[in-house]
Amino acid sequence: MPKRGKSSRWRRSESQVLGSSDEESMDKIKEIQMAIEDSKDQVNMAIEKTLARGDKLADLEDKAEDMQQEASLFNRNARAVRRRMCWQNCKAQLVLIAVIIAVVLIIYFVFIHPLIVNKNK
């Protein structure tokens, strides 16, 4: 009979150990599942951020292309304006030179030429 008591005690302790072991296993499984869920959430957030960054990069590339086209147009227009202003400056200088020559000729023929002609007579 003493054997029976030992085996029943053993069985009880075994079931208690297994029961607590099962509870510990379930707790560990729940912890692992929670860790997996957290990891999934983090991966999903990282994917969403990456996609958002990709969209932002695409928008930035589009804006850069638009700015490049506008810069090219600006350069062409600036070159045309520079040429136009250069010709306008040249014309203004030619008009100024013509006015100076006209004034010099008027002064010469009005004041100096009559003196030279009168001296020779």
Backbone atoms as SQL, in Angstrom:
CREATE TABLE atoms (id INTEGER PRIMARY KEY, chain TEXT, resi INTEGER, resn TEXT, atom TEXT, x REAL, y REAL, z REAL);
INSERT INTO atoms VALUES
  (1, 'A', 1, 'MET', 'N', 0.772, -1.201, 0.000),
  (2, 'A', 1, 'MET', 'CA', 0.000, 0.000, 0.000),
  (3, 'A', 1, 'MET', 'C', 0.814, 1.266, 0.000),
  (4, 'A', 2, 'PRO', 'N', 1.900, 1.235, 0.626),
  (5, 'A', 2, 'PRO', 'CA', 2.673, 2.453, 0.574),
  (6, 'A', 2, 'PRO', 'C', 3.039, 2.818, -0.859),
  (7, 'A', 3, 'LYS', 'N', 3.174, 1.839, -1.717),
  (8, 'A', 3, 'LYS', 'CA', 3.513, 2.145, -3.106),
  (9, 'A', 3, 'LYS', 'C', 2.413, 2.956, -3.772),
  (10, 'A', 4, 'ARG', 'N', 1.209, 2.558, -3.429),
  (11, 'A', 4, 'ARG', 'CA', 0.100, 3.246, -4.041),
  (12, 'A', 4, 'ARG', 'C', 0.080, 4.734, -3.686),
  (13, 'A', 5, 'GLY', 'N', 0.339, 5.046, -2.490),
  (14, 'A', 5, 'GLY', 'CA', 0.348, 6.429, -2.055),
  (15, 'A', 5, 'GLY', 'C', 1.417, 7.231, -2.777),
  (16, 'A', 6, 'LYS', 'N', 2.564, 6.597, -2.953),
  (17, 'A', 6, 'LYS', 'CA', 3.648, 7.300, -3.638),
  (18, 'A', 6, 'LYS', 'C', 3.291, 7.553, -5.096),
  (19, 'A', 7, 'SER', 'N', 2.699, 6.562, -5.730),
  (20, 'A', 7, 'SER', 'CA', 2.373, 6.747, -7.141),
  (21, 'A', 7, 'SER', 'C', 1.253, 7.759, -7.316),
  (22, 'A', 8, 'SER', 'N', 0.303, 7.791, -6.418),
  (23, 'A', 8, 'SER', 'CA', -0.769, 8.772, -6.556),
  (24, 'A', 8, 'SER', 'C', -0.239, 10.170, -6.281),
  (25, 'A', 9, 'ARG', 'N', 0.669, 10.261, -5.326),
  (26, 'A', 9, 'ARG', 'CA', 1.300, 11.562, -5.094),
  (27, 'A', 9, 'ARG', 'C', 2.081, 11.991, -6.329),
  (28, 'A', 10, 'TRP', 'N', 2.757, 11.043, -6.881),
  (29, 'A', 10, 'TRP', 'CA', 3.554, 11.338, -8.066),
  (30, 'A', 10, 'TRP', 'C', 2.654, 11.804, -9.202),
  (31, 'A', 11, 'ARG', 'N', 1.536, 11.110, -9.345),
  (32, 'A', 11, 'ARG', 'CA', 0.592, 11.470, -10.393),
  (33, 'A', 11, 'ARG', 'C', 0.043, 12.878, -10.155),
  (34, 'A', 12, 'ARG', 'N', -0.256, 13.184, -8.931),
  (35, 'A', 12, 'ARG', 'CA', -0.783, 14.507, -8.629),
  (36, 'A', 12, 'ARG', 'C', 0.265, 15.567, -8.938),
  (37, 'A', 13, 'SER', 'N', 1.468, 15.330, -8.477),
  (38, 'A', 13, 'SER', 'CA', 2.506, 16.316, -8.725),
  (39, 'A', 13, 'SER', 'C', 2.807, 16.413, -10.211),
  (40, 'A', 14, 'GLU', 'N', 2.733, 15.290, -10.901),
  (41, 'A', 14, 'GLU', 'CA', 2.956, 15.310, -12.340),
  (42, 'A', 14, 'GLU', 'C', 1.873, 16.132, -13.022),
  (43, 'A', 15, 'SER', 'N', 0.635, 15.945, -12.634),
  (44, 'A', 15, 'SER', 'CA', -0.445, 16.704, -13.248),
  (45, 'A', 15, 'SER', 'C', -0.339, 18.171, -12.858),
  (46, 'A', 16, 'GLN', 'N', 0.086, 18.454, -11.651),
  (47, 'A', 16, 'GLN', 'CA', 0.276, 19.832, -11.240),
  (48, 'A', 16, 'GLN', 'C', 1.401, 20.477, -12.042),
  (49, 'A', 17, 'VAL', 'N', 2.494, 19.706, -12.216),
  (50, 'A', 17, 'VAL', 'CA', 3.626, 20.209, -13.006),
  (51, 'A', 17, 'VAL', 'C', 3.201, 20.411, -14.447),
  (52, 'A', 18, 'LEU', 'N', 2.513, 19.411, -14.979),
  (53, 'A', 18, 'LEU', 'CA', 2.057, 19.540, -16.365),
  (54, 'A', 18, 'LEU', 'C', 1.057, 20.680, -16.493),
  (55, 'A', 19, 'GLY', 'N', 0.177, 20.808, -15.514),
  (56, 'A', 19, 'GLY', 'CA', -0.798, 21.891, -15.539),
  (57, 'A', 19, 'GLY', 'C', -0.109, 23.238, -15.498),
  (58, 'A', 20, 'SER', 'N', 0.826, 23.396, -14.591),
  (59, 'A', 20, 'SER', 'CA', 1.548, 24.664, -14.530),
  (60, 'A', 20, 'SER', 'C', 2.425, 24.823, -15.755),
  (61, 'A', 21, 'SER', 'N', 2.921, 23.719, -16.250),
  (62, 'A', 21, 'SER', 'CA', 3.732, 23.765, -17.462),
  (63, 'A', 21, 'SER', 'C', 2.872, 24.184, -18.639),
  (64, 'A', 22, 'ASP', 'N', 1.641, 23.669, -18.689),
  (65, 'A', 22, 'ASP', 'CA', 0.723, 24.049, -19.755),
  (66, 'A', 22, 'ASP', 'C', 0.390, 25.540, -19.654),
  (67, 'A', 23, 'GLU', 'N', 0.162, 26.017, -18.448),
  (68, 'A', 23, 'GLU', 'CA', -0.122, 27.433, -18.263),
  (69, 'A', 23, 'GLU', 'C', 1.075, 28.287, -18.683),
  (70, 'A', 24, 'GLU', 'N', 2.269, 27.834, -18.295),
  (71, 'A', 24, 'GLU', 'CA', 3.480, 28.566, -18.698),
  (72, 'A', 24, 'GLU', 'C', 3.648, 28.534, -20.208),
  (73, 'A', 25, 'SER', 'N', 3.368, 27.381, -20.794),
  (74, 'A', 25, 'SER', 'CA', 3.462, 27.252, -22.246),
  (75, 'A', 25, 'SER', 'C', 2.465, 28.172, -22.925),
  (76, 'A', 26, 'MET', 'N', 1.246, 28.210, -22.390),
  (77, 'A', 26, 'MET', 'CA', 0.233, 29.086, -22.976),
  (78, 'A', 26, 'MET', 'C', 0.650, 30.549, -22.830),
  (79, 'A', 27, 'ASP', 'N', 1.191, 30.898, -21.668),
  (80, 'A', 27, 'ASP', 'CA', 1.656, 32.264, -21.467),
  (81, 'A', 27, 'ASP', 'C', 2.772, 32.598, -22.448),
  (82, 'A', 28, 'LYS', 'N', 3.689, 31.651, -22.628),
  (83, 'A', 28, 'LYS', 'CA', 4.793, 31.884, -23.564),
  (84, 'A', 28, 'LYS', 'C', 4.267, 32.007, -24.986),
  (85, 'A', 29, 'ILE', 'N', 3.294, 31.182, -25.324),
  (86, 'A', 29, 'ILE', 'CA', 2.708, 31.239, -26.664),
  (87, 'A', 29, 'ILE', 'C', 2.030, 32.595, -26.870),
  (88, 'A', 30, 'LYS', 'N', 1.292, 33.044, -25.845),
  (89, 'A', 30, 'LYS', 'CA', 0.632, 34.343, -25.941),
  (90, 'A', 30, 'LYS', 'C', 1.666, 35.459, -26.078),
  (91, 'A', 31, 'GLU', 'N', 2.742, 35.368, -25.329),
  (92, 'A', 31, 'GLU', 'CA', 3.811, 36.377, -25.436),
  (93, 'A', 31, 'GLU', 'C', 4.404, 36.379, -26.834),
  (94, 'A', 32, 'ILE', 'N', 4.636, 35.177, -27.346),
  (95, 'A', 32, 'ILE', 'CA', 5.209, 35.071, -28.698),
  (96, 'A', 32, 'ILE', 'C', 4.238, 35.621, -29.727),
  (97, 'A', 33, 'GLN', 'N', 2.945, 35.285, -29.573),
  (98, 'A', 33, 'GLN', 'CA', 1.949, 35.810, -30.504),
  (99, 'A', 33, 'GLN', 'C', 1.869, 37.331, -30.438),
  (100, 'A', 34, 'MET', 'N', 1.943, 37.869, -29.230),
  (101, 'A', 34, 'MET', 'CA', 1.927, 39.323, -29.089),
  (102, 'A', 34, 'MET', 'C', 3.161, 39.940, -29.733),
  (103, 'A', 35, 'ALA', 'N', 4.317, 39.291, -29.539),
  (104, 'A', 35, 'ALA', 'CA', 5.542, 39.790, -30.161),
  (105, 'A', 35, 'ALA', 'C', 5.432, 39.739, -31.674),
  (106, 'A', 36, 'ILE', 'N', 4.825, 38.665, -32.188),
  (107, 'A', 36, 'ILE', 'CA', 4.637, 38.530, -33.634),
  (108, 'A', 36, 'ILE', 'C', 3.693, 39.624, -34.137),
  (109, 'A', 37, 'GLU', 'N', 2.616, 39.889, -33.425),
  (110, 'A', 37, 'GLU', 'CA', 1.676, 40.946, -33.810),
  (111, 'A', 37, 'GLU', 'C', 2.368, 42.305, -33.801),
  (112, 'A', 38, 'ASP', 'N', 3.170, 42.546, -32.773),
  (113, 'A', 38, 'ASP', 'CA', 3.919, 43.805, -32.725),
  (114, 'A', 38, 'ASP', 'C', 4.857, 43.914, -33.915),
  (115, 'A', 39, 'SER', 'N', 5.523, 42.809, -34.227),
  (116, 'A', 39, 'SER', 'CA', 6.443, 42.812, -35.372),
  (117, 'A', 39, 'SER', 'C', 5.688, 43.070, -36.664),
  (118, 'A', 40, 'LYS', 'N', 4.512, 42.431, -36.796),
  (119, 'A', 40, 'LYS', 'CA', 3.696, 42.661, -37.992),
  (120, 'A', 40, 'LYS', 'C', 3.313, 44.129, -38.105),
  (121, 'A', 41, 'ASP', 'N', 2.882, 44.718, -36.972),
  (122, 'A', 41, 'ASP', 'CA', 2.502, 46.124, -36.976),
  (123, 'A', 41, 'ASP', 'C', 3.673, 47.009, -37.374),
  (124, 'A', 42, 'GLN', 'N', 4.842, 46.703, -36.835),
  (125, 'A', 42, 'GLN', 'CA', 6.027, 47.496, -37.161),
  (126, 'A', 42, 'GLN', 'C', 6.384, 47.356, -38.633),
  (127, 'A', 43, 'VAL', 'N', 6.290, 46.131, -39.154),
  (128, 'A', 43, 'VAL', 'CA', 6.598, 45.910, -40.575),
  (129, 'A', 43, 'VAL', 'C', 5.576, 46.642, -41.445),
  (130, 'A', 44, 'ASN', 'N', 4.301, 46.568, -41.076),
  (131, 'A', 44, 'ASN', 'CA', 3.270, 47.271, -41.846),
  (132, 'A', 44, 'ASN', 'C', 3.496, 48.777, -41.812),
  (133, 'A', 45, 'MET', 'N', 3.854, 49.312, -40.651),
  (134, 'A', 45, 'MET', 'CA', 4.142, 50.741, -40.560),
  (135, 'A', 45, 'MET', 'C', 5.343, 51.105, -41.416),
  (136, 'A', 46, 'ALA', 'N', 6.363, 50.264, -41.390),
  (137, 'A', 46, 'ALA', 'CA', 7.553, 50.533, -42.199),
  (138, 'A', 46, 'ALA', 'C', 7.213, 50.503, -43.685),
  (139, 'A', 47, 'ILE', 'N', 6.366, 49.561, -44.081),
  (140, 'A', 47, 'ILE', 'CA', 5.956, 49.474, -45.489),
  (141, 'A', 47, 'ILE', 'C', 5.156, 50.710, -45.876),
  (142, 'A', 48, 'GLU', 'N', 4.234, 51.142, -45.002),
  (143, 'A', 48, 'GLU', 'CA', 3.444, 52.336, -45.295),
  (144, 'A', 48, 'GLU', 'C', 4.332, 53.566, -45.412),
  (145, 'A', 49, 'LYS', 'N', 5.306, 53.683, -44.509),
  (146, 'A', 49, 'LYS', 'CA', 6.229, 54.819, -44.575),
  (147, 'A', 49, 'LYS', 'C', 7.041, 54.781, -45.857),
  (148, 'A', 50, 'THR', 'N', 7.475, 53.582, -46.237),
  (149, 'A', 50, 'THR', 'CA', 8.264, 53.442, -47.471),
  (150, 'A', 50, 'THR', 'C', 7.428, 53.827, -48.686),
  (151, 'A', 51, 'LEU', 'N', 6.172, 53.373, -48.717),
  (152, 'A', 51, 'LEU', 'CA', 5.297, 53.741, -49.832),
  (153, 'A', 51, 'LEU', 'C', 5.040, 55.246, -49.864),
  (154, 'A', 52, 'ALA', 'N', 4.828, 55.827, -48.689),
  (155, 'A', 52, 'ALA', 'CA', 4.617, 57.278, -48.629),
  (156, 'A', 52, 'ALA', 'C', 5.864, 58.015, -49.099),
  (157, 'A', 53, 'ARG', 'N', 7.031, 57.524, -48.691),
  (158, 'A', 53, 'ARG', 'CA', 8.280, 58.147, -49.122),
  (159, 'A', 53, 'ARG', 'C', 8.441, 58.014, -50.630),
  (160, 'A', 54, 'GLY', 'N', 8.056, 56.853, -51.177),
  (161, 'A', 54, 'GLY', 'CA', 8.115, 56.671, -52.628),
  (162, 'A', 54, 'GLY', 'C', 7.215, 57.651, -53.347),
  (163, 'A', 55, 'ASP', 'N', 6.003, 57.860, -52.801),
  (164, 'A', 55, 'ASP', 'CA', 5.089, 58.837, -53.402),
  (165, 'A', 55, 'ASP', 'C', 5.673, 60.240, -53.336),
  (166, 'A', 56, 'LYS', 'N', 6.255, 60.566, -52.191),
  (167, 'A', 56, 'LYS', 'CA', 6.866, 61.891, -52.053),
  (168, 'A', 56, 'LYS', 'C', 8.023, 62.060, -53.034),
  (169, 'A', 57, 'LEU', 'N', 8.810, 61.002, -53.200),
  (170, 'A', 57, 'LEU', 'CA', 9.929, 61.076, -54.147),
  (171, 'A', 57, 'LEU', 'C', 9.419, 61.261, -55.572),
  (172, 'A', 58, 'ALA', 'N', 8.341, 60.566, -55.913),
  (173, 'A', 58, 'ALA', 'CA', 7.768, 60.718, -57.254),
  (174, 'A', 58, 'ALA', 'C', 7.281, 62.151, -57.456),
  (175, 'A', 59, 'ASP', 'N', 6.603, 62.708, -56.444),
  (176, 'A', 59, 'ASP', 'CA', 6.152, 64.095, -56.537),
  (177, 'A', 59, 'ASP', 'C', 7.335, 65.039, -56.668),
  (178, 'A', 60, 'LEU', 'N', 8.378, 64.771, -55.902),
  (179, 'A', 60, 'LEU', 'CA', 9.574, 65.613, -55.950),
  (180, 'A', 60, 'LEU', 'C', 10.243, 65.538, -57.317),
  (181, 'A', 61, 'GLU', 'N', 10.274, 64.342, -57.905),
  (182, 'A', 61, 'GLU', 'CA', 10.845, 64.206, -59.247),
  (183, 'A', 61, 'GLU', 'C', 10.025, 64.991, -60.264),
  (184, 'A', 62, 'ASP', 'N', 8.702, 64.922, -60.146),
  (185, 'A', 62, 'ASP', 'CA', 7.844, 65.677, -61.057),
  (186, 'A', 62, 'ASP', 'C', 8.091, 67.178, -60.912),
  (187, 'A', 63, 'LYS', 'N', 8.178, 67.635, -59.687),
  (188, 'A', 63, 'LYS', 'CA', 8.439, 69.053, -59.453),
  (189, 'A', 63, 'LYS', 'C', 9.805, 69.455, -59.991),
  (190, 'A', 64, 'ALA', 'N', 10.793, 68.586, -59.829),
  (191, 'A', 64, 'ALA', 'CA', 12.140, 68.885, -60.337),
  (192, 'A', 64, 'ALA', 'C', 12.128, 68.983, -61.860),
  (193, 'A', 65, 'GLU', 'N', 11.392, 68.092, -62.511),
  (194, 'A', 65, 'GLU', 'CA', 11.294, 68.150, -63.974),
  (195, 'A', 65, 'GLU', 'C', 10.605, 69.450, -64.407),
  (196, 'A', 66, 'ASP', 'N', 9.524, 69.811, -63.708),
  (197, 'A', 66, 'ASP', 'CA', 8.834, 71.055, -64.039),
  (198, 'A', 66, 'ASP', 'C', 9.755, 72.257, -63.852),
  (199, 'A', 67, 'MET', 'N', 10.503, 72.258, -62.764),
  (200, 'A', 67, 'MET', 'CA', 11.431, 73.370, -62.519),
  (201, 'A', 67, 'MET', 'C', 12.518, 73.412, -63.578),
  (202, 'A', 68, 'GLN', 'N', 12.976, 72.239, -64.030),
  (203, 'A', 68, 'GLN', 'CA', 14.007, 72.194, -65.078),
  (204, 'A', 68, 'GLN', 'C', 13.463, 72.803, -66.366),
  (205, 'A', 69, 'GLN', 'N', 12.229, 72.467, -66.701),
  (206, 'A', 69, 'GLN', 'CA', 11.624, 73.026, -67.910),
  (207, 'A', 69, 'GLN', 'C', 11.441, 74.539, -67.772),
  (208, 'A', 70, 'GLU', 'N', 10.994, 74.980, -66.605),
  (209, 'A', 70, 'GLU', 'CA', 10.831, 76.415, -66.387),
  (210, 'A', 70, 'GLU', 'C', 12.169, 77.137, -66.426),
  (211, 'A', 71, 'ALA', 'N', 13.204, 76.513, -65.905),
  (212, 'A', 71, 'ALA', 'CA', 14.539, 77.122, -65.937),
  (213, 'A', 71, 'ALA', 'C', 15.038, 77.241, -67.372),
  (214, 'A', 72, 'SER', 'N', 14.789, 76.219, -68.159),
  (215, 'A', 72, 'SER', 'CA', 15.202, 76.259, -69.565),
  (216, 'A', 72, 'SER', 'C', 14.467, 77.375, -70.304),
  (217, 'A', 73, 'LEU', 'N', 13.162, 77.488, -70.070),
  (218, 'A', 73, 'LEU', 'CA', 12.379, 78.557, -70.690),
  (219, 'A', 73, 'LEU', 'C', 12.864, 79.924, -70.223),
  (220, 'A', 74, 'PHE', 'N', 13.143, 80.047, -68.936),
  (221, 'A', 74, 'PHE', 'CA', 13.652, 81.303, -68.392),
  (222, 'A', 74, 'PHE', 'C', 14.976, 81.681, -69.054),
  (223, 'A', 75, 'ASN', 'N', 15.878, 80.706, -69.216),
  (224, 'A', 75, 'ASN', 'CA', 17.171, 80.985, -69.857),
  (225, 'A', 75, 'ASN', 'C', 16.984, 81.470, -71.289),
  (226, 'A', 76, 'ARG', 'N', 16.079, 80.823, -72.023),
  (227, 'A', 76, 'ARG', 'CA', 15.834, 81.254, -73.400),
  (228, 'A', 76, 'ARG', 'C', 15.292, 82.679, -73.432),
  (229, 'A', 77, 'ASN', 'N', 14.331, 82.957, -72.586),
  (230, 'A', 77, 'ASN', 'CA', 13.748, 84.311, -72.549),
  (231, 'A', 77, 'ASN', 'C', 14.781, 85.343, -72.104),
  (232, 'A', 78, 'ALA', 'N', 15.595, 84.995, -71.117),
  (233, 'A', 78, 'ALA', 'CA', 16.622, 85.925, -70.637),
  (234, 'A', 78, 'ALA', 'C', 17.635, 86.215, -71.740),
  (235, 'A', 79, 'ARG', 'N', 18.007, 85.201, -72.500),
  (236, 'A', 79, 'ARG', 'CA', 18.946, 85.396, -73.608),
  (237, 'A', 79, 'ARG', 'C', 18.346, 86.323, -74.660),
  (238, 'A', 80, 'ALA', 'N', 17.065, 86.127, -74.972),
  (239, 'A', 80, 'ALA', 'CA', 16.398, 86.978, -75.962),
  (240, 'A', 80, 'ALA', 'C', 16.325, 88.420, -75.465),
  (241, 'A', 81, 'VAL', 'N', 15.995, 88.605, -74.200),
  (242, 'A', 81, 'VAL', 'CA', 15.916, 89.959, -73.631),
  (243, 'A', 81, 'VAL', 'C', 17.293, 90.608, -73.637),
  (244, 'A', 82, 'ARG', 'N', 18.321, 89.833, -73.298),
  (245, 'A', 82, 'ARG', 'CA', 19.693, 90.370, -73.292),
  (246, 'A', 82, 'ARG', 'C', 20.082, 90.833, -74.692),
  (247, 'A', 83, 'ARG', 'N', 19.766, 90.057, -75.714),
  (248, 'A', 83, 'ARG', 'CA', 20.093, 90.451, -77.094),
  (249, 'A', 83, 'ARG', 'C', 19.330, 91.718, -77.488),
  (250, 'A', 84, 'ARG', 'N', 18.042, 91.734, -77.135),
  (251, 'A', 84, 'ARG', 'CA', 17.223, 92.898, -77.464),
  (252, 'A', 84, 'ARG', 'C', 17.777, 94.151, -76.787),
  (253, 'A', 85, 'MET', 'N', 18.139, 94.044, -75.537),
  (254, 'A', 85, 'MET', 'CA', 18.679, 95.194, -74.807),
  (255, 'A', 85, 'MET', 'C', 20.035, 95.617, -75.372),
  (256, 'A', 86, 'CYS', 'N', 20.830, 94.655, -75.804),
  (257, 'A', 86, 'CYS', 'CA', 22.130, 94.991, -76.408),
  (258, 'A', 86, 'CYS', 'C', 21.919, 95.794, -77.694),
  (259, 'A', 87, 'TRP', 'N', 20.973, 95.361, -78.547),
  (260, 'A', 87, 'TRP', 'CA', 20.696, 96.100, -79.774),
  (261, 'A', 87, 'TRP', 'C', 20.121, 97.477, -79.462),
  (262, 'A', 88, 'GLN', 'N', 19.275, 97.545, -78.451),
  (263, 'A', 88, 'GLN', 'CA', 18.713, 98.835, -78.071),
  (264, 'A', 88, 'GLN', 'C', 19.817, 99.771, -77.589),
  (265, 'A', 89, 'ASN', 'N', 20.770, 99.253, -76.848),
  (266, 'A', 89, 'ASN', 'CA', 21.908, 100.042, -76.371),
  (267, 'A', 89, 'ASN', 'C', 22.754, 100.517, -77.551),
  (268, 'A', 90, 'CYS', 'N', 22.989, 99.597, -78.515),
  (269, 'A', 90, 'CYS', 'CA', 23.770, 99.982, -79.703),
  (270, 'A', 90, 'CYS', 'C', 23.067, 101.091, -80.493),
  (271, 'A', 91, 'LYS', 'N', 21.773, 100.962, -80.651),
  (272, 'A', 91, 'LYS', 'CA', 21.010, 101.993, -81.366),
  (273, 'A', 91, 'LYS', 'C', 21.096, 103.330, -80.633),
  (274, 'A', 92, 'ALA', 'N', 20.966, 103.286, -79.307),
  (275, 'A', 92, 'ALA', 'CA', 21.039, 104.525, -78.526),
  (276, 'A', 92, 'ALA', 'C', 22.413, 105.166, -78.680),
  (277, 'A', 93, 'GLN', 'N', 23.466, 104.365, -78.684),
  (278, 'A', 93, 'GLN', 'CA', 24.826, 104.902, -78.854),
  (279, 'A', 93, 'GLN', 'C', 24.995, 105.500, -80.247),
  (280, 'A', 94, 'LEU', 'N', 24.454, 104.825, -81.262),
  (281, 'A', 94, 'LEU', 'CA', 24.544, 105.365, -82.628),
  (282, 'A', 94, 'LEU', 'C', 23.796, 106.691, -82.744),
  (283, 'A', 95, 'VAL', 'N', 22.622, 106.781, -82.128),
  (284, 'A', 95, 'VAL', 'CA', 21.864, 108.045, -82.154),
  (285, 'A', 95, 'VAL', 'C', 22.657, 109.132, -81.438),
  (286, 'A', 96, 'LEU', 'N', 23.259, 108.813, -80.309),
  (287, 'A', 96, 'LEU', 'CA', 24.057, 109.787, -79.565),
  (288, 'A', 96, 'LEU', 'C', 25.254, 110.252, -80.394),
  (289, 'A', 97, 'ILE', 'N', 25.920, 109.324, -81.048),
  (290, 'A', 97, 'ILE', 'CA', 27.063, 109.692, -81.898),
  (291, 'A', 97, 'ILE', 'C', 26.586, 110.583, -83.054),
  (292, 'A', 98, 'ALA', 'N', 25.455, 110.239, -83.647),
  (293, 'A', 98, 'ALA', 'CA', 24.929, 111.051, -84.758),
  (294, 'A', 98, 'ALA', 'C', 24.587, 112.461, -84.268),
  (295, 'A', 99, 'VAL', 'N', 24.007, 112.581, -83.078),
  (296, 'A', 99, 'VAL', 'CA', 23.673, 113.898, -82.526),
  (297, 'A', 99, 'VAL', 'C', 24.943, 114.694, -82.271),
  (298, 'A', 100, 'ILE', 'N', 25.950, 114.056, -81.709),
  (299, 'A', 100, 'ILE', 'CA', 27.221, 114.747, -81.441),
  (300, 'A', 100, 'ILE', 'C', 27.856, 115.222, -82.745),
  (301, 'A', 101, 'ILE', 'N', 27.848, 114.359, -83.755),
  (302, 'A', 101, 'ILE', 'CA', 28.411, 114.755, -85.061),
  (303, 'A', 101, 'ILE', 'C', 27.613, 115.926, -85.644),
  (304, 'A', 102, 'ALA', 'N', 26.301, 115.868, -85.528),
  (305, 'A', 102, 'ALA', 'CA', 25.460, 116.956, -86.051),
  (306, 'A', 102, 'ALA', 'C', 25.760, 118.262, -85.324),
  (307, 'A', 103, 'VAL', 'N', 25.908, 118.213, -84.004),
  (308, 'A', 103, 'VAL', 'CA', 26.215, 119.424, -83.232),
  (309, 'A', 103, 'VAL', 'C', 27.581, 119.962, -83.638),
  (310, 'A', 104, 'VAL', 'N', 28.558, 119.079, -83.781),
  (311, 'A', 104, 'VAL', 'CA', 29.899, 119.512, -84.183),
  (312, 'A', 104, 'VAL', 'C', 29.848, 120.143, -85.576),
  (313, 'A', 105, 'LEU', 'N', 29.125, 119.523, -86.499),
  (314, 'A', 105, 'LEU', 'CA', 29.022, 120.085, -87.856),
  (315, 'A', 105, 'LEU', 'C', 28.318, 121.441, -87.846),
  (316, 'A', 106, 'ILE', 'N', 27.282, 121.565, -87.056),
  (317, 'A', 106, 'ILE', 'CA', 26.570, 122.848, -86.957),
  (318, 'A', 106, 'ILE', 'C', 27.506, 123.915, -86.410),
  (319, 'A', 107, 'ILE', 'N', 28.211, 123.579, -85.339),
  (320, 'A', 107, 'ILE', 'CA', 29.154, 124.549, -84.765),
  (321, 'A', 107, 'ILE', 'C', 30.223, 124.917, -85.794),
  (322, 'A', 108, 'TYR', 'N', 30.704, 123.933, -86.497),
  (323, 'A', 108, 'TYR', 'CA', 31.752, 124.194, -87.493),
  (324, 'A', 108, 'TYR', 'C', 31.234, 125.124, -88.585),
  (325, 'A', 109, 'PHE', 'N', 30.089, 124.753, -89.175),
  (326, 'A', 109, 'PHE', 'CA', 29.607, 125.561, -90.294),
  (327, 'A', 109, 'PHE', 'C', 29.050, 126.926, -89.864),
  (328, 'A', 110, 'VAL', 'N', 28.572, 127.032, -88.659),
  (329, 'A', 110, 'VAL', 'CA', 28.009, 128.315, -88.231),
  (330, 'A', 110, 'VAL', 'C', 29.117, 129.248, -87.740),
  (331, 'A', 111, 'PHE', 'N', 30.043, 128.757, -86.984),
  (332, 'A', 111, 'PHE', 'CA', 31.020, 129.647, -86.367),
  (333, 'A', 111, 'PHE', 'C', 32.409, 129.599, -87.005),
  (334, 'A', 112, 'ILE', 'N', 32.899, 128.436, -87.318),
  (335, 'A', 112, 'ILE', 'CA', 34.289, 128.327, -87.759),
  (336, 'A', 112, 'ILE', 'C', 34.416, 128.516, -89.271),
  (337, 'A', 113, 'HIS', 'N', 33.584, 127.922, -90.056),
  (338, 'A', 113, 'HIS', 'CA', 33.703, 127.988, -91.509),
  (339, 'A', 113, 'HIS', 'C', 33.599, 129.429, -92.031),
  (340, 'A', 114, 'PRO', 'N', 32.702, 130.251, -91.539),
  (341, 'A', 114, 'PRO', 'CA', 32.651, 131.629, -92.044),
  (342, 'A', 114, 'PRO', 'C', 33.940, 132.378, -91.743),
  (343, 'A', 115, 'LEU', 'N', 34.574, 132.085, -90.660),
  (344, 'A', 115, 'LEU', 'CA', 35.841, 132.763, -90.345),
  (345, 'A', 115, 'LEU', 'C', 36.923, 132.344, -91.327),
  (346, 'A', 116, 'ILE', 'N', 36.929, 131.082, -91.637),
  (347, 'A', 116, 'ILE', 'CA', 37.956, 130.596, -92.587),
  (348, 'A', 116, 'ILE', 'C', 37.702, 131.185, -93.976),
  (349, 'A', 117, 'VAL', 'N', 36.479, 131.242, -94.391),
  (350, 'A', 117, 'VAL', 'CA', 36.146, 131.785, -95.705),
  (351, 'A', 117, 'VAL', 'C', 36.467, 133.292, -95.746),
  (352, 'A', 118, 'ASN', 'N', 36.196, 134.030, -94.701),
  (353, 'A', 118, 'ASN', 'CA', 36.468, 135.455, -94.652),
  (354, 'A', 118, 'ASN', 'C', 37.958, 135.738, -94.608),
  (355, 'A', 119, 'LYS', 'N', 38.730, 134.889, -94.025),
  (356, 'A', 119, 'LYS', 'CA', 40.171, 135.066, -93.991),
  (357, 'A', 119, 'LYS', 'C', 40.778, 134.908, -95.354),
  (358, 'A', 120, 'ASN', 'N', 40.284, 133.997, -96.081),
  (359, 'A', 120, 'ASN', 'CA', 40.820, 133.722, -97.432),
  (360, 'A', 120, 'ASN', 'C', 40.426, 134.808, -98.415),
  (361, 'A', 121, 'LYS', 'N', 39.494, 135.609, -98.192),
  (362, 'A', 121, 'LYS', 'CA', 39.049, 136.622, -99.145),
  (363, 'A', 121, 'LYS', 'C', 39.872, 137.815, -99.014);
